[in-house]
Amino acid sequence: MVRTKTFTRLAAAALSITAAAGLGLAGTGQAEAAREFPVSNCIGPSPNIVDLPFMVRRAIVSTYGGNAYIAADFPSYFPGGYQSSLRMDWHNLSTGKRGSKVSNTRVNPPYQGVHYFVIPVKTIGKGRVNVTLGATNRNALWSVPSTGCSGTIVVP
């Protein structure tokens, strides 16, 4: 469990540092410190069955260079890992703007998997944004969907 917490902190720090280091070179500006926002649990069995369940509990948000960087992390310890596809639907409560984004990532234990989304702030808008997440995780034999989850993030 300590390894999971340590990696989670490192993922949040890496997101913030990456944004500050210039991943968003197209714009200028200062990086916002990463903030965590809880989401209702997206939970489902790992496609590897004996692994930890797939579970997203939070969204990590930072901005830099005109982009919003949003990350969702989840645990896995089973050797061999699996492929994860996460869809994020968003709705800005202030502007009414809506959109969707998909992230595909390979989960390589013993670390957590992390889905990253980069969305221009002018597209998503600043303020309170409702997000809905849903994943499908697969190994070489089958795919397993997770339950959907949702929460509200703030884009500074």
PDB file of N, CA and C in Angstrom, residues 8 17 23 36-38 46 54 64 69 71-72 86 90 94 98 100 104 110 112 116 124 126 135 142-143 146 149 151:
ATOM      1  N   THR A   8       1.472   7.355  -6.375  1.00  0.00           N
ATOM      2  CA  THR A   8       0.408   8.323  -6.609  1.00  0.00           C
ATOM      3  C   THR A   8       0.926   9.734  -6.396  1.00  0.00           C
ATOM      4  N   ILE A  17       5.191  18.924 -12.635  1.00  0.00           N
ATOM      5  CA  ILE A  17       6.528  19.253 -13.129  1.00  0.00           C
ATOM      6  C   ILE A  17       6.557  19.230 -14.651  1.00  0.00           C
ATOM      7  N   LEU A  23       5.720  21.195 -21.335  1.00  0.00           N
ATOM      8  CA  LEU A  23       4.984  20.306 -22.214  1.00  0.00           C
ATOM      9  C   LEU A  23       4.048  21.122 -23.087  1.00  0.00           C
ATOM     10  N   GLU A  36      -6.061  17.770  -6.465  1.00  0.00           N
ATOM     11  CA  GLU A  36      -6.808  16.514  -6.537  1.00  0.00           C
ATOM     12  C   GLU A  36      -8.285  16.773  -6.308  1.00  0.00           C
ATOM     13  N   PHE A  37      -9.113  16.056  -7.078  1.00  0.00           N
ATOM     14  CA  PHE A  37     -10.559  16.134  -6.914  1.00  0.00           C
ATOM     15  C   PHE A  37     -11.104  14.717  -6.846  1.00  0.00           C
ATOM     16  N   PRO A  38     -11.937  14.414  -5.841  1.00  0.00           N
ATOM     17  CA  PRO A  38     -12.481  13.060  -5.729  1.00  0.00           C
ATOM     18  C   PRO A  38     -13.510  12.796  -6.826  1.00  0.00           C
ATOM     19  N   SER A  46     -10.093  -6.431 -12.567  1.00  0.00           N
ATOM     20  CA  SER A  46      -8.989  -6.383 -13.519  1.00  0.00           C
ATOM     21  C   SER A  46      -9.218  -7.490 -14.538  1.00  0.00           C
ATOM     22  N   PHE A  54      -9.699  -2.714 -10.892  1.00  0.00           N
ATOM     23  CA  PHE A  54      -9.515  -1.427 -11.544  1.00  0.00           C
ATOM     24  C   PHE A  54     -10.346  -0.428 -10.753  1.00  0.00           C
ATOM     25  N   TYR A  64      -1.076  24.741 -17.633  1.00  0.00           N
ATOM     26  CA  TYR A  64       0.155  25.417 -18.037  1.00  0.00           C
ATOM     27  C   TYR A  64       0.063  25.713 -19.528  1.00  0.00           C
ATOM     28  N   TYR A  69      -4.241  19.957 -17.853  1.00  0.00           N
ATOM     29  CA  TYR A  69      -3.693  18.606 -17.772  1.00  0.00           C
ATOM     30  C   TYR A  69      -4.494  17.870 -16.707  1.00  0.00           C
ATOM     31  N   ALA A  71      -5.343  14.047 -15.009  1.00  0.00           N
ATOM     32  CA  ALA A  71      -4.862  12.668 -14.875  1.00  0.00           C
ATOM     33  C   ALA A  71      -5.809  11.885 -13.972  1.00  0.00           C
ATOM     34  N   ALA A  72      -5.964  10.601 -14.278  1.00  0.00           N
ATOM     35  CA  ALA A  72      -6.726   9.670 -13.444  1.00  0.00           C
ATOM     36  C   ALA A  72      -5.841   8.448 -13.248  1.00  0.00           C
ATOM     37  N   LEU A  86      -9.759   4.670 -21.318  1.00  0.00           N
ATOM     38  CA  LEU A  86     -10.647   5.461 -20.458  1.00  0.00           C
ATOM     39  C   LEU A  86     -11.233   6.611 -21.263  1.00  0.00           C
ATOM     40  N   TRP A  90     -16.872  15.563 -20.460  1.00  0.00           N
ATOM     41  CA  TRP A  90     -16.832  16.716 -19.574  1.00  0.00           C
ATOM     42  C   TRP A  90     -17.898  17.729 -19.960  1.00  0.00           C
ATOM     43  N   SER A  94     -20.136  26.484 -16.047  1.00  0.00           N
ATOM     44  CA  SER A  94     -20.232  27.937 -16.233  1.00  0.00           C
ATOM     45  C   SER A  94     -20.522  28.312 -17.679  1.00  0.00           C
ATOM     46  N   ARG A  98     -19.171  21.339 -23.765  1.00  0.00           N
ATOM     47  CA  ARG A  98     -19.109  19.891 -23.536  1.00  0.00           C
ATOM     48  C   ARG A  98     -18.083  19.270 -24.469  1.00  0.00           C
ATOM     49  N   SER A 100     -15.551  15.303 -25.137  1.00  0.00           N
ATOM     50  CA  SER A 100     -15.099  13.965 -24.750  1.00  0.00           C
ATOM     51  C   SER A 100     -13.652  13.806 -25.163  1.00  0.00           C
ATOM     52  N   ASN A 104      -5.656   5.985 -23.918  1.00  0.00           N
ATOM     53  CA  ASN A 104      -5.278   4.570 -23.930  1.00  0.00           C
ATOM     54  C   ASN A 104      -3.902   4.453 -23.303  1.00  0.00           C
ATOM     55  N   PRO A 110       4.830  -3.150 -11.231  1.00  0.00           N
ATOM     56  CA  PRO A 110       4.051  -3.011 -10.016  1.00  0.00           C
ATOM     57  C   PRO A 110       3.555  -1.597  -9.755  1.00  0.00           C
ATOM     58  N   GLN A 112       1.125   1.982 -10.572  1.00  0.00           N
ATOM     59  CA  GLN A 112      -0.215   2.350 -10.967  1.00  0.00           C
ATOM     60  C   GLN A 112      -0.241   2.752 -12.429  1.00  0.00           C
ATOM     61  N   TYR A 116      -3.844  10.194 -18.972  1.00  0.00           N
ATOM     62  CA  TYR A 116      -3.612  11.637 -19.076  1.00  0.00           C
ATOM     63  C   TYR A 116      -4.494  12.224 -20.171  1.00  0.00           C
ATOM     64  N   ILE A 124     -12.047  23.686 -23.008  1.00  0.00           N
ATOM     65  CA  ILE A 124     -12.794  23.183 -21.846  1.00  0.00           C
ATOM     66  C   ILE A 124     -13.374  24.323 -21.014  1.00  0.00           C
ATOM     67  N   LYS A 126     -12.658  27.683 -18.143  1.00  0.00           N
ATOM     68  CA  LYS A 126     -12.283  27.738 -16.724  1.00  0.00           C
ATOM     69  C   LYS A 126     -13.516  27.529 -15.862  1.00  0.00           C
ATOM     70  N   ALA A 135     -14.203   3.101 -18.238  1.00  0.00           N
ATOM     71  CA  ALA A 135     -13.045   2.402 -18.794  1.00  0.00           C
ATOM     72  C   ALA A 135     -13.408   1.015 -19.290  1.00  0.00           C
ATOM     73  N   TRP A 142      -9.568 -11.304 -22.925  1.00  0.00           N
ATOM     74  CA  TRP A 142     -10.892 -10.700 -22.859  1.00  0.00           C
ATOM     75  C   TRP A 142     -10.834  -9.252 -22.414  1.00  0.00           C
ATOM     76  N   SER A 143     -11.986  -8.578 -22.567  1.00  0.00           N
ATOM     77  CA  SER A 143     -12.154  -7.188 -22.114  1.00  0.00           C
ATOM     78  C   SER A 143     -13.138  -7.147 -20.964  1.00  0.00           C
ATOM     79  N   SER A 146     -15.456  -1.246 -16.671  1.00  0.00           N
ATOM     80  CA  SER A 146     -15.622  -0.816 -15.280  1.00  0.00           C
ATOM     81  C   SER A 146     -16.976  -0.142 -15.164  1.00  0.00           C
ATOM     82  N   CYS A 149     -17.991   6.490 -13.373  1.00  0.00           N
ATOM     83  CA  CYS A 149     -17.892   7.312 -12.182  1.00  0.00           C
ATOM     84  C   CYS A 149     -17.913   8.770 -12.619  1.00  0.00           C
ATOM     85  N   GLY A 151     -17.497  13.153 -11.111  1.00  0.00           N
ATOM     86  CA  GLY A 151     -17.080  14.107 -10.093  1.00  0.00           C
ATOM     87  C   GLY A 151     -17.011  15.489 -10.719  1.00  0.00           C
TER      88      GLY A 151
END
